[in-house]
């Protein structure tokens, strides 16, 4: 198991979890979000290739209404 | 004659910019673009609530509208710069509204941090539209560090109080060499018209449209007000007098 911070909350994940797997589990379509891993933006095409590591900080972001 | 507003590499024929916040349904967003003719819209970047994901607002903004992501949520220049880079990297273009706020009661922006962020982002090729408290000194400093426009507030966000900072906005406009866009607190179309009569180059309205009973009509009303105010400004407004200035001649009366 690994500990990963997702949107500020520490979560326990299985080893070899990809970012895409997390999105699929939460029913979040990859085209509707912005993914930042350890302060780096991850391109859509790379989401299934990125395996999360212990201590990673993952931000799943989206544009919302604002003034 | 075309009265085009140039900001960065874009040209705008509509001087009403709009926000996407607080709409009861997102389907209203393309409708208010249609009814008002607004050509630039703001949006915010937030963490997805993984238990209750919201929709992506970009799906509702028509393709020909310029995106103006704001850096709301940023508490300092560093955080604002981060948000700006994310927005640009995911394809929102290079326009950014700097919004740096630590005051949770009045949502007044931090002018000092805004200057810092503007300096760095404009050097990095962003078209920076900083949102500030209406301070003429800050406005000048922002021009000096590369702001593409300056956005002084009329009154606190969403307060509908109108142009409480009118006298400062007048000074900012008088000294400006970049477009001045009055943003925040505009509650009625008459406020927007007043800003344009004063010589503002554009206004940004969000709450007053989103919270209206009929946002589509309200957006149209705002657009007309902005046009009227601009036309009046270009036509040359008259000064104010203490005494009456007769409209009909004061000689040749029938009954002397």
PDB file of C-alpha atoms in Angstrom:
ATOM      1  CA  UNK A   1       0.000   0.000   0.000  1.00  0.00           C
ATOM      2  CA  UNK A   2       1.110   3.567  -0.602  1.00  0.00           C
ATOM      3  CA  UNK A   3       0.089   6.879   0.951  1.00  0.00           C
ATOM      4  CA  UNK A   4      -0.869   9.548  -1.551  1.00  0.00           C
ATOM      5  CA  UNK A   5      -2.348  12.997  -0.970  1.00  0.00           C
ATOM      6  CA  UNK A   6      -5.304  13.520  -3.286  1.00  0.00           C
ATOM      7  CA  UNK A   7      -6.703  17.048  -3.271  1.00  0.00           C
ATOM      8  CA  UNK A   8      -5.116  17.609   0.103  1.00  0.00           C
ATOM      9  CA  UNK A   9      -6.430  14.409   1.720  1.00  0.00           C
ATOM     10  CA  UNK A  10      -4.068  11.554   2.478  1.00  0.00           C
ATOM     11  CA  UNK A  11      -5.360   8.273   1.117  1.00  0.00           C
ATOM     12  CA  UNK A  12      -4.125   4.679   1.186  1.00  0.00           C
ATOM     13  CA  UNK A  13      -3.885   3.210  -2.267  1.00  0.00           C
ATOM     14  CA  UNK A  14      -2.778  -0.109  -3.666  1.00  0.00           C
ATOM     15  CA  UNK A  15       0.644  -0.321  -5.219  1.00  0.00           C
ATOM     16  CA  UNK A  16       0.702   0.231  -8.968  1.00  0.00           C
ATOM     17  CA  UNK A  17      -2.318   2.519  -8.974  1.00  0.00           C
ATOM     18  CA  UNK A  18      -2.411   4.801 -12.008  1.00  0.00           C
ATOM     19  CA  UNK A  19      -3.967   8.255 -12.057  1.00  0.00           C
ATOM     20  CA  UNK A  20      -6.437   7.039 -14.668  1.00  0.00           C
ATOM     21  CA  UNK A  21      -7.583   4.288 -12.303  1.00  0.00           C
ATOM     22  CA  UNK A  22      -8.452   6.869  -9.650  1.00  0.00           C
ATOM     23  CA  UNK A  23     -10.429   8.945 -12.141  1.00  0.00           C
ATOM     24  CA  UNK A  24     -12.318   5.893 -13.365  1.00  0.00           C
ATOM     25  CA  UNK A  25     -13.156   4.841  -9.823  1.00  0.00           C
ATOM     26  CA  UNK A  26     -14.625   8.273  -9.130  1.00  0.00           C
ATOM     27  CA  UNK A  27     -16.431   8.417 -12.478  1.00  0.00           C
ATOM     28  CA  UNK A  28     -14.465  11.467 -13.512  1.00  0.00           C
ATOM     29  CA  UNK A  29     -13.805  11.850 -17.220  1.00  0.00           C
ATOM     30  CA  UNK A  30     -10.188  12.724 -17.932  1.00  0.00           C
ATOM     31  CA  UNK A  31     -11.132  15.387 -20.463  1.00  0.00           C
ATOM     32  CA  UNK A  32     -13.058  17.363 -17.878  1.00  0.00           C
ATOM     33  CA  UNK A  33     -10.234  17.794 -15.390  1.00  0.00           C
ATOM     34  CA  UNK A  34      -6.707  19.129 -15.004  1.00  0.00           C
ATOM     35  CA  UNK A  35      -4.234  16.784 -13.308  1.00  0.00           C
ATOM     36  CA  UNK A  36      -1.256  18.127 -11.384  1.00  0.00           C
ATOM     37  CA  UNK A  37       1.122  15.606  -9.834  1.00  0.00           C
ATOM     38  CA  UNK A  38       3.812  16.946  -7.532  1.00  0.00           C
ATOM     39  CA  UNK A  39       3.356  20.415  -9.061  1.00  0.00           C
ATOM     40  CA  UNK A  40       3.654  19.170 -12.644  1.00  0.00           C
ATOM     41  CA  UNK A  41       0.734  19.077 -15.078  1.00  0.00           C
ATOM     42  CA  UNK A  42       0.156  15.610 -16.483  1.00  0.00           C
ATOM     43  CA  UNK A  43      -1.065  15.405 -20.051  1.00  0.00           C
ATOM     44  CA  UNK A  44      -4.279  13.459 -20.723  1.00  0.00           C
ATOM     45  CA  UNK A  45      -2.520  10.870 -22.809  1.00  0.00           C
ATOM     46  CA  UNK A  46      -0.109  10.034 -19.983  1.00  0.00           C
ATOM     47  CA  UNK A  47      -2.670   9.386 -17.273  1.00  0.00           C
ATOM     48  CA  UNK A  48      -2.644   5.620 -17.662  1.00  0.00           C
ATOM     49  CA  UNK A  49       1.135   5.531 -17.707  1.00  0.00           C
ATOM     50  CA  UNK A  50       1.657   7.391 -14.453  1.00  0.00           C
ATOM     51  CA  UNK A  51       1.922   5.074 -11.488  1.00  0.00           C
ATOM     52  CA  UNK A  52       1.580   6.825  -8.163  1.00  0.00           C
ATOM     53  CA  UNK A  53       4.319   6.565  -5.573  1.00  0.00           C
ATOM     54  CA  UNK A  54       4.306   6.817  -1.811  1.00  0.00           C
ATOM     55  CA  UNK A  55       4.283  10.472  -0.762  1.00  0.00           C
ATOM     56  CA  UNK A  56       2.939  11.832  -4.037  1.00  0.00           C
ATOM     57  CA  UNK A  57       0.658  14.870  -4.057  1.00  0.00           C
ATOM     58  CA  UNK A  58      -2.062  14.611  -6.664  1.00  0.00           C
ATOM     59  CA  UNK A  59      -4.369  17.481  -7.524  1.00  0.00           C
ATOM     60  CA  UNK A  60      -7.499  16.817  -9.573  1.00  0.00           C
ATOM     61  CA  UNK A  61      -8.730  20.246 -10.695  1.00  0.00           C
ATOM     62  CA  UNK A  62     -11.476  21.652 -12.814  1.00  0.00           C
ATOM     63  CA  UNK A  63     -12.623  25.006 -14.149  1.00  0.00           C
ATOM     64  CA  UNK A  64     -15.802  26.128 -12.434  1.00  0.00           C
ATOM     65  CA  UNK A  65     -17.974  29.197 -12.611  1.00  0.00           C
ATOM     66  CA  UNK A  66     -16.304  32.296 -11.244  1.00  0.00           C
ATOM     67  CA  UNK A  67     -16.214  36.080 -11.584  1.00  0.00           C
TER      68      UNK A  67
ATOM     69  CA  UNK B   1     -16.552  54.214 -37.114  1.00  0.00           C
ATOM     70  CA  UNK B   2     -15.649  51.016 -35.287  1.00  0.00           C
ATOM     71  CA  UNK B   3     -15.063  51.489 -31.590  1.00  0.00           C
ATOM     72  CA  UNK B   4     -12.896  48.459 -30.977  1.00  0.00           C
ATOM     73  CA  UNK B   5     -11.262  47.727 -27.620  1.00  0.00           C
ATOM     74  CA  UNK B   6      -7.805  46.171 -27.995  1.00  0.00           C
ATOM     75  CA  UNK B   7      -6.380  44.124 -25.140  1.00  0.00           C
ATOM     76  CA  UNK B   8      -3.272  42.076 -25.801  1.00  0.00           C
ATOM     77  CA  UNK B   9      -3.680  40.521 -29.219  1.00  0.00           C
ATOM     78  CA  UNK B  10      -7.478  40.469 -29.073  1.00  0.00           C
ATOM     79  CA  UNK B  11     -10.081  42.913 -30.270  1.00  0.00           C
ATOM     80  CA  UNK B  12     -13.458  43.356 -28.623  1.00  0.00           C
ATOM     81  CA  UNK B  13     -16.469  45.089 -30.104  1.00  0.00           C
ATOM     82  CA  UNK B  14     -18.525  44.503 -26.934  1.00  0.00           C
ATOM     83  CA  UNK B  15     -17.391  46.342 -23.814  1.00  0.00           C
ATOM     84  CA  UNK B  16     -19.334  44.176 -21.393  1.00  0.00           C
ATOM     85  CA  UNK B  17     -17.286  41.294 -20.028  1.00  0.00           C
ATOM     86  CA  UNK B  18     -19.065  38.660 -17.986  1.00  0.00           C
ATOM     87  CA  UNK B  19     -18.422  36.096 -15.296  1.00  0.00           C
ATOM     88  CA  UNK B  20     -19.634  32.520 -15.064  1.00  0.00           C
ATOM     89  CA  UNK B  21     -20.157  32.278 -11.317  1.00  0.00           C
ATOM     90  CA  UNK B  22     -23.402  31.766  -9.400  1.00  0.00           C
ATOM     91  CA  UNK B  23     -25.684  30.917 -12.301  1.00  0.00           C
ATOM     92  CA  UNK B  24     -28.598  28.716 -11.195  1.00  0.00           C
ATOM     93  CA  UNK B  25     -27.981  26.500 -14.220  1.00  0.00           C
ATOM     94  CA  UNK B  26     -24.937  26.404 -16.472  1.00  0.00           C
ATOM     95  CA  UNK B  27     -27.175  26.285 -19.547  1.00  0.00           C
ATOM     96  CA  UNK B  28     -27.779  30.004 -18.970  1.00  0.00           C
ATOM     97  CA  UNK B  29     -24.178  30.801 -19.810  1.00  0.00           C
ATOM     98  CA  UNK B  30     -24.386  30.453 -23.612  1.00  0.00           C
ATOM     99  CA  UNK B  31     -27.759  32.220 -23.435  1.00  0.00           C
ATOM    100  CA  UNK B  32     -26.360  35.321 -21.753  1.00  0.00           C
ATOM    101  CA  UNK B  33     -23.512  35.412 -24.258  1.00  0.00           C
ATOM    102  CA  UNK B  34     -26.120  35.436 -27.032  1.00  0.00           C
ATOM    103  CA  UNK B  35     -28.338  38.091 -25.436  1.00  0.00           C
ATOM    104  CA  UNK B  36     -25.498  40.422 -24.412  1.00  0.00           C
ATOM    105  CA  UNK B  37     -22.896  39.867 -27.113  1.00  0.00           C
ATOM    106  CA  UNK B  38     -20.212  39.589 -24.443  1.00  0.00           C
ATOM    107  CA  UNK B  39     -16.930  38.316 -25.871  1.00  0.00           C
ATOM    108  CA  UNK B  40     -14.862  37.503 -22.779  1.00  0.00           C
ATOM    109  CA  UNK B  41     -15.755  35.422 -19.725  1.00  0.00           C
ATOM    110  CA  UNK B  42     -14.032  34.678 -16.451  1.00  0.00           C
ATOM    111  CA  UNK B  43     -13.844  31.303 -14.709  1.00  0.00           C
ATOM    112  CA  UNK B  44     -12.130  29.838 -11.651  1.00  0.00           C
ATOM    113  CA  UNK B  45      -9.907  26.807 -11.066  1.00  0.00           C
ATOM    114  CA  UNK B  46     -10.809  24.569  -8.147  1.00  0.00           C
ATOM    115  CA  UNK B  47     -10.164  21.136  -6.697  1.00  0.00           C
ATOM    116  CA  UNK B  48     -12.780  18.643  -7.829  1.00  0.00           C
ATOM    117  CA  UNK B  49     -14.959  17.475  -4.967  1.00  0.00           C
ATOM    118  CA  UNK B  50     -14.386  13.768  -5.458  1.00  0.00           C
ATOM    119  CA  UNK B  51     -17.634  12.925  -3.695  1.00  0.00           C
ATOM    120  CA  UNK B  52     -19.704  15.310  -5.759  1.00  0.00           C
ATOM    121  CA  UNK B  53     -17.876  16.355  -8.942  1.00  0.00           C
ATOM    122  CA  UNK B  54     -19.184  19.521 -10.610  1.00  0.00           C
ATOM    123  CA  UNK B  55     -19.316  19.958 -14.352  1.00  0.00           C
ATOM    124  CA  UNK B  56     -16.519  21.553 -16.347  1.00  0.00           C
ATOM    125  CA  UNK B  57     -17.646  25.135 -16.977  1.00  0.00           C
ATOM    126  CA  UNK B  58     -15.608  25.349 -20.177  1.00  0.00           C
ATOM    127  CA  UNK B  59     -18.116  23.068 -21.889  1.00  0.00           C
ATOM    128  CA  UNK B  60     -20.725  25.809 -21.636  1.00  0.00           C
ATOM    129  CA  UNK B  61     -18.690  28.717 -22.947  1.00  0.00           C
ATOM    130  CA  UNK B  62     -19.089  29.285 -26.709  1.00  0.00           C
ATOM    131  CA  UNK B  63     -15.885  28.718 -28.691  1.00  0.00           C
ATOM    132  CA  UNK B  64     -15.509  32.296 -29.944  1.00  0.00           C
ATOM    133  CA  UNK B  65     -15.506  33.777 -26.428  1.00  0.00           C
ATOM    134  CA  UNK B  66     -12.100  34.717 -24.993  1.00  0.00           C
ATOM    135  CA  UNK B  67     -11.387  32.814 -21.805  1.00  0.00           C
ATOM    136  CA  UNK B  68     -10.238  34.868 -18.841  1.00  0.00           C
ATOM    137  CA  UNK B  69      -9.315  32.434 -16.058  1.00  0.00           C
ATOM    138  CA  UNK B  70      -9.050  34.161 -12.689  1.00  0.00           C
ATOM    139  CA  UNK B  71      -6.590  33.312  -9.956  1.00  0.00           C
ATOM    140  CA  UNK B  72      -9.259  33.345  -7.241  1.00  0.00           C
ATOM    141  CA  UNK B  73      -8.210  31.229  -4.299  1.00  0.00           C
ATOM    142  CA  UNK B  74      -4.675  32.606  -4.500  1.00  0.00           C
ATOM    143  CA  UNK B  75      -3.520  34.249  -1.285  1.00  0.00           C
ATOM    144  CA  UNK B  76      -0.290  35.603  -2.670  1.00  0.00           C
ATOM    145  CA  UNK B  77       1.615  36.206  -5.892  1.00  0.00           C
ATOM    146  CA  UNK B  78       3.206  32.724  -5.868  1.00  0.00           C
ATOM    147  CA  UNK B  79      -0.169  30.978  -5.766  1.00  0.00           C
ATOM    148  CA  UNK B  80      -1.620  33.269  -8.423  1.00  0.00           C
ATOM    149  CA  UNK B  81       1.310  32.561 -10.729  1.00  0.00           C
ATOM    150  CA  UNK B  82       0.808  28.807 -10.255  1.00  0.00           C
ATOM    151  CA  UNK B  83      -2.863  29.030 -11.209  1.00  0.00           C
ATOM    152  CA  UNK B  84      -2.060  31.164 -14.248  1.00  0.00           C
ATOM    153  CA  UNK B  85       0.453  28.603 -15.493  1.00  0.00           C
ATOM    154  CA  UNK B  86      -1.983  25.736 -15.045  1.00  0.00           C
ATOM    155  CA  UNK B  87      -4.679  27.600 -16.972  1.00  0.00           C
ATOM    156  CA  UNK B  88      -2.327  28.345 -19.841  1.00  0.00           C
ATOM    157  CA  UNK B  89      -0.863  24.873 -20.015  1.00  0.00           C
ATOM    158  CA  UNK B  90      -4.260  23.250 -20.326  1.00  0.00           C
ATOM    159  CA  UNK B  91      -5.210  25.433 -23.244  1.00  0.00           C
ATOM    160  CA  UNK B  92      -7.095  28.415 -21.816  1.00  0.00           C
ATOM    161  CA  UNK B  93      -4.978  30.881 -23.749  1.00  0.00           C
ATOM    162  CA  UNK B  94      -2.661  33.463 -22.232  1.00  0.00           C
ATOM    163  CA  UNK B  95      -5.189  35.889 -20.754  1.00  0.00           C
ATOM    164  CA  UNK B  96      -5.349  35.866 -16.961  1.00  0.00           C
ATOM    165  CA  UNK B  97      -7.219  37.897 -14.352  1.00  0.00           C
ATOM    166  CA  UNK B  98      -5.089  38.285 -11.245  1.00  0.00           C
ATOM    167  CA  UNK B  99      -7.279  37.970  -8.190  1.00  0.00           C
ATOM    168  CA  UNK B 100      -5.374  37.724  -4.908  1.00  0.00           C
ATOM    169  CA  UNK B 101      -7.573  37.915  -1.839  1.00  0.00           C
ATOM    170  CA  UNK B 102      -6.923  37.341   1.876  1.00  0.00           C
ATOM    171  CA  UNK B 103      -9.858  39.333   3.196  1.00  0.00           C
ATOM    172  CA  UNK B 104     -12.766  36.927   3.505  1.00  0.00           C
ATOM    173  CA  UNK B 105     -15.317  39.534   4.614  1.00  0.00           C
ATOM    174  CA  UNK B 106     -15.079  42.157   1.893  1.00  0.00           C
ATOM    175  CA  UNK B 107     -13.048  40.088  -0.587  1.00  0.00           C
ATOM    176  CA  UNK B 108     -10.812  43.089  -1.162  1.00  0.00           C
ATOM    177  CA  UNK B 109      -7.803  42.266  -3.325  1.00  0.00           C
ATOM    178  CA  UNK B 110      -4.203  42.522  -2.133  1.00  0.00           C
ATOM    179  CA  UNK B 111      -2.820  45.258  -4.359  1.00  0.00           C
ATOM    180  CA  UNK B 112       0.794  44.653  -3.352  1.00  0.00           C
ATOM    181  CA  UNK B 113       0.812  40.934  -4.183  1.00  0.00           C
ATOM    182  CA  UNK B 114      -1.088  41.731  -7.379  1.00  0.00           C
ATOM    183  CA  UNK B 115       1.717  43.993  -8.568  1.00  0.00           C
ATOM    184  CA  UNK B 116       4.285  41.233  -7.866  1.00  0.00           C
ATOM    185  CA  UNK B 117       2.280  38.621  -9.787  1.00  0.00           C
ATOM    186  CA  UNK B 118       1.630  40.986 -12.687  1.00  0.00           C
ATOM    187  CA  UNK B 119       5.328  41.752 -13.089  1.00  0.00           C
ATOM    188  CA  UNK B 120       6.306  38.088 -13.301  1.00  0.00           C
ATOM    189  CA  UNK B 121       3.411  36.904 -15.458  1.00  0.00           C
ATOM    190  CA  UNK B 122       3.600  39.711 -17.982  1.00  0.00           C
ATOM    191  CA  UNK B 123       7.345  39.013 -18.443  1.00  0.00           C
ATOM    192  CA  UNK B 124       6.339  35.395 -19.036  1.00  0.00           C
ATOM    193  CA  UNK B 125       4.085  36.320 -21.969  1.00  0.00           C
ATOM    194  CA  UNK B 126       0.708  36.432 -20.232  1.00  0.00           C
ATOM    195  CA  UNK B 127      -1.874  39.087 -21.056  1.00  0.00           C
ATOM    196  CA  UNK B 128      -2.439  40.210 -17.494  1.00  0.00           C
ATOM    197  CA  UNK B 129      -5.644  41.868 -16.297  1.00  0.00           C
ATOM    198  CA  UNK B 130      -5.118  42.588 -12.588  1.00  0.00           C
ATOM    199  CA  UNK B 131      -8.100  43.120 -10.297  1.00  0.00           C
ATOM    200  CA  UNK B 132      -7.351  45.775  -7.665  1.00  0.00           C
ATOM    201  CA  UNK B 133      -8.795  48.081  -5.090  1.00  0.00           C
ATOM    202  CA  UNK B 134      -9.237  51.405  -6.851  1.00  0.00           C
ATOM    203  CA  UNK B 135      -5.910  53.009  -5.999  1.00  0.00           C
ATOM    204  CA  UNK B 136      -4.451  55.294  -8.693  1.00  0.00           C
ATOM    205  CA  UNK B 137      -0.886  54.665  -7.493  1.00  0.00           C
ATOM    206  CA  UNK B 138      -1.291  50.899  -7.770  1.00  0.00           C
ATOM    207  CA  UNK B 139      -2.873  51.306 -11.201  1.00  0.00           C
ATOM    208  CA  UNK B 140       0.171  53.234 -12.417  1.00  0.00           C
ATOM    209  CA  UNK B 141       2.581  50.686 -10.955  1.00  0.00           C
ATOM    210  CA  UNK B 142       0.692  47.909 -12.716  1.00  0.00           C
ATOM    211  CA  UNK B 143       1.035  49.688 -16.045  1.00  0.00           C
ATOM    212  CA  UNK B 144       4.764  50.049 -15.373  1.00  0.00           C
ATOM    213  CA  UNK B 145       5.156  46.312 -14.782  1.00  0.00           C
ATOM    214  CA  UNK B 146       3.290  45.307 -17.936  1.00  0.00           C
ATOM    215  CA  UNK B 147      -0.414  44.961 -17.151  1.00  0.00           C
ATOM    216  CA  UNK B 148      -2.450  44.803 -20.371  1.00  0.00           C
ATOM    217  CA  UNK B 149      -5.370  46.503 -18.624  1.00  0.00           C
ATOM    218  CA  UNK B 150      -6.251  47.461 -15.057  1.00  0.00           C
ATOM    219  CA  UNK B 151      -9.443  46.393 -13.302  1.00  0.00           C
ATOM    220  CA  UNK B 152     -10.352  48.598 -10.334  1.00  0.00           C
ATOM    221  CA  UNK B 153     -13.302  47.516  -8.204  1.00  0.00           C
ATOM    222  CA  UNK B 154     -16.438  49.618  -7.929  1.00  0.00           C
ATOM    223  CA  UNK B 155     -17.442  48.090  -4.576  1.00  0.00           C
ATOM    224  CA  UNK B 156     -17.105  44.651  -2.938  1.00  0.00           C
ATOM    225  CA  UNK B 157     -17.762  41.616  -5.113  1.00  0.00           C
ATOM    226  CA  UNK B 158     -21.453  40.742  -5.290  1.00  0.00           C
ATOM    227  CA  UNK B 159     -22.496  43.698  -3.132  1.00  0.00           C
ATOM    228  CA  UNK B 160     -24.403  45.525  -5.893  1.00  0.00           C
ATOM    229  CA  UNK B 161     -23.348  48.821  -4.322  1.00  0.00           C
ATOM    230  CA  UNK B 162     -22.203  50.277  -7.626  1.00  0.00           C
ATOM    231  CA  UNK B 163     -19.338  52.714  -8.031  1.00  0.00           C
ATOM    232  CA  UNK B 164     -18.445  53.530  -4.429  1.00  0.00           C
ATOM    233  CA  UNK B 165     -14.896  54.177  -5.592  1.00  0.00           C
ATOM    234  CA  UNK B 166     -16.017  56.540  -8.385  1.00  0.00           C
ATOM    235  CA  UNK B 167     -13.693  59.427  -7.532  1.00  0.00           C
ATOM    236  CA  UNK B 168     -10.669  57.125  -7.513  1.00  0.00           C
ATOM    237  CA  UNK B 169     -11.765  55.420 -10.725  1.00  0.00           C
ATOM    238  CA  UNK B 170     -11.969  58.861 -12.355  1.00  0.00           C
ATOM    239  CA  UNK B 171      -8.363  59.566 -11.416  1.00  0.00           C
ATOM    240  CA  UNK B 172      -7.262  56.140 -12.627  1.00  0.00           C
ATOM    241  CA  UNK B 173      -8.952  56.743 -15.988  1.00  0.00           C
ATOM    242  CA  UNK B 174      -7.443  60.221 -16.252  1.00  0.00           C
ATOM    243  CA  UNK B 175      -3.913  58.855 -15.812  1.00  0.00           C
ATOM    244  CA  UNK B 176      -4.307  55.571 -17.698  1.00  0.00           C
ATOM    245  CA  UNK B 177      -2.365  54.478 -20.762  1.00  0.00           C
ATOM    246  CA  UNK B 178      -3.944  51.000 -20.762  1.00  0.00           C
ATOM    247  CA  UNK B 179      -7.643  50.047 -20.838  1.00  0.00           C
ATOM    248  CA  UNK B 180      -9.500  50.442 -17.541  1.00  0.00           C
ATOM    249  CA  UNK B 181     -12.170  47.841 -16.844  1.00  0.00           C
ATOM    250  CA  UNK B 182     -14.390  48.442 -13.821  1.00  0.00           C
ATOM    251  CA  UNK B 183     -14.918  45.076 -12.140  1.00  0.00           C
ATOM    252  CA  UNK B 184     -16.949  44.109  -9.034  1.00  0.00           C
ATOM    253  CA  UNK B 185     -19.907  45.625  -7.300  1.00  0.00           C
ATOM    254  CA  UNK B 186     -21.741  46.709 -10.424  1.00  0.00           C
ATOM    255  CA  UNK B 187     -25.331  45.906  -9.458  1.00  0.00           C
ATOM    256  CA  UNK B 188     -27.453  47.654 -12.054  1.00  0.00           C
ATOM    257  CA  UNK B 189     -27.145  48.579 -15.703  1.00  0.00           C
ATOM    258  CA  UNK B 190     -27.142  52.248 -14.636  1.00  0.00           C
ATOM    259  CA  UNK B 191     -23.910  51.580 -12.687  1.00  0.00           C
ATOM    260  CA  UNK B 192     -22.375  50.138 -15.838  1.00  0.00           C
ATOM    261  CA  UNK B 193     -23.553  53.101 -17.904  1.00  0.00           C
ATOM    262  CA  UNK B 194     -22.045  55.477 -15.343  1.00  0.00           C
ATOM    263  CA  UNK B 195     -18.686  53.708 -15.500  1.00  0.00           C
ATOM    264  CA  UNK B 196     -18.672  54.026 -19.285  1.00  0.00           C
ATOM    265  CA  UNK B 197     -19.738  57.703 -19.147  1.00  0.00           C
ATOM    266  CA  UNK B 198     -16.757  58.299 -16.865  1.00  0.00           C
ATOM    267  CA  UNK B 199     -14.507  56.969 -19.587  1.00  0.00           C
ATOM    268  CA  UNK B 200     -13.962  53.365 -18.517  1.00  0.00           C
ATOM    269  CA  UNK B 201     -13.072  51.142 -21.443  1.00  0.00           C
ATOM    270  CA  UNK B 202     -15.221  48.227 -20.323  1.00  0.00           C
ATOM    271  CA  UNK B 203     -16.941  46.703 -17.317  1.00  0.00           C
ATOM    272  CA  UNK B 204     -17.032  43.174 -15.921  1.00  0.00           C
ATOM    273  CA  UNK B 205     -20.319  41.983 -14.444  1.00  0.00           C
ATOM    274  CA  UNK B 206     -21.077  38.621 -12.856  1.00  0.00           C
ATOM    275  CA  UNK B 207     -23.379  38.564  -9.813  1.00  0.00           C
ATOM    276  CA  UNK B 208     -25.864  41.164 -11.048  1.00  0.00           C
ATOM    277  CA  UNK B 209     -26.559  39.045 -14.130  1.00  0.00           C
ATOM    278  CA  UNK B 210     -26.340  35.579 -12.560  1.00  0.00           C
ATOM    279  CA  UNK B 211     -28.613  36.484  -9.633  1.00  0.00           C
ATOM    280  CA  UNK B 212     -31.258  38.272 -11.706  1.00  0.00           C
ATOM    281  CA  UNK B 213     -34.696  36.743 -12.035  1.00  0.00           C
ATOM    282  CA  UNK B 214     -34.076  36.583 -15.758  1.00  0.00           C
ATOM    283  CA  UNK B 215     -30.319  36.501 -16.374  1.00  0.00           C
ATOM    284  CA  UNK B 216     -30.775  36.456 -20.153  1.00  0.00           C
ATOM    285  CA  UNK B 217     -32.702  39.751 -20.167  1.00  0.00           C
ATOM    286  CA  UNK B 218     -30.481  41.283 -17.518  1.00  0.00           C
ATOM    287  CA  UNK B 219     -27.404  40.512 -19.621  1.00  0.00           C
ATOM    288  CA  UNK B 220     -29.046  42.304 -22.539  1.00  0.00           C
ATOM    289  CA  UNK B 221     -29.919  45.258 -20.303  1.00  0.00           C
ATOM    290  CA  UNK B 222     -26.308  45.511 -19.173  1.00  0.00           C
ATOM    291  CA  UNK B 223     -25.071  45.340 -22.726  1.00  0.00           C
ATOM    292  CA  UNK B 224     -27.372  48.165 -23.798  1.00  0.00           C
ATOM    293  CA  UNK B 225     -26.318  50.245 -20.790  1.00  0.00           C
ATOM    294  CA  UNK B 226     -22.646  49.772 -21.639  1.00  0.00           C
ATOM    295  CA  UNK B 227     -23.339  50.841 -25.223  1.00  0.00           C
ATOM    296  CA  UNK B 228     -25.323  53.887 -24.100  1.00  0.00           C
ATOM    297  CA  UNK B 229     -22.664  54.963 -21.625  1.00  0.00           C
ATOM    298  CA  UNK B 230     -19.914  54.544 -24.188  1.00  0.00           C
ATOM    299  CA  UNK B 231     -21.845  56.458 -26.861  1.00  0.00           C
ATOM    300  CA  UNK B 232     -22.480  59.263 -24.381  1.00  0.00           C
ATOM    301  CA  UNK B 233     -18.808  59.420 -23.455  1.00  0.00           C
ATOM    302  CA  UNK B 234     -17.734  59.574 -27.101  1.00  0.00           C
ATOM    303  CA  UNK B 235     -20.377  62.204 -27.832  1.00  0.00           C
ATOM    304  CA  UNK B 236     -18.949  64.573 -25.248  1.00  0.00           C
ATOM    305  CA  UNK B 237     -20.811  64.904 -21.967  1.00  0.00           C
ATOM    306  CA  UNK B 238     -21.583  68.368 -20.652  1.00  0.00           C
ATOM    307  CA  UNK B 239     -20.429  69.834 -17.367  1.00  0.00           C
ATOM    308  CA  UNK B 240     -22.697  70.226 -14.365  1.00  0.00           C
ATOM    309  CA  UNK B 241     -24.026  73.653 -13.346  1.00  0.00           C
ATOM    310  CA  UNK B 242     -25.300  74.896 -10.018  1.00  0.00           C
ATOM    311  CA  UNK B 243     -27.698  77.368 -11.632  1.00  0.00           C
ATOM    312  CA  UNK B 244     -30.233  76.660 -14.364  1.00  0.00           C
ATOM    313  CA  UNK B 245     -29.083  77.083 -17.962  1.00  0.00           C
ATOM    314  CA  UNK B 246     -32.237  78.008 -19.902  1.00  0.00           C
ATOM    315  CA  UNK B 247     -33.265  75.799 -22.785  1.00  0.00           C
ATOM    316  CA  UNK B 248     -35.731  78.311 -24.226  1.00  0.00           C
ATOM    317  CA  UNK B 249     -34.616  81.949 -24.927  1.00  0.00           C
ATOM    318  CA  UNK B 250     -34.921  84.407 -22.047  1.00  0.00           C
ATOM    319  CA  UNK B 251     -35.862  87.331 -24.369  1.00  0.00           C
ATOM    320  CA  UNK B 252     -38.740  88.179 -26.661  1.00  0.00           C
ATOM    321  CA  UNK B 253     -41.402  87.015 -24.254  1.00  0.00           C
ATOM    322  CA  UNK B 254     -44.997  87.596 -25.342  1.00  0.00           C
ATOM    323  CA  UNK B 255     -46.029  89.060 -22.058  1.00  0.00           C
ATOM    324  CA  UNK B 256     -43.480  91.689 -20.903  1.00  0.00           C
TER     325      UNK B 256
END
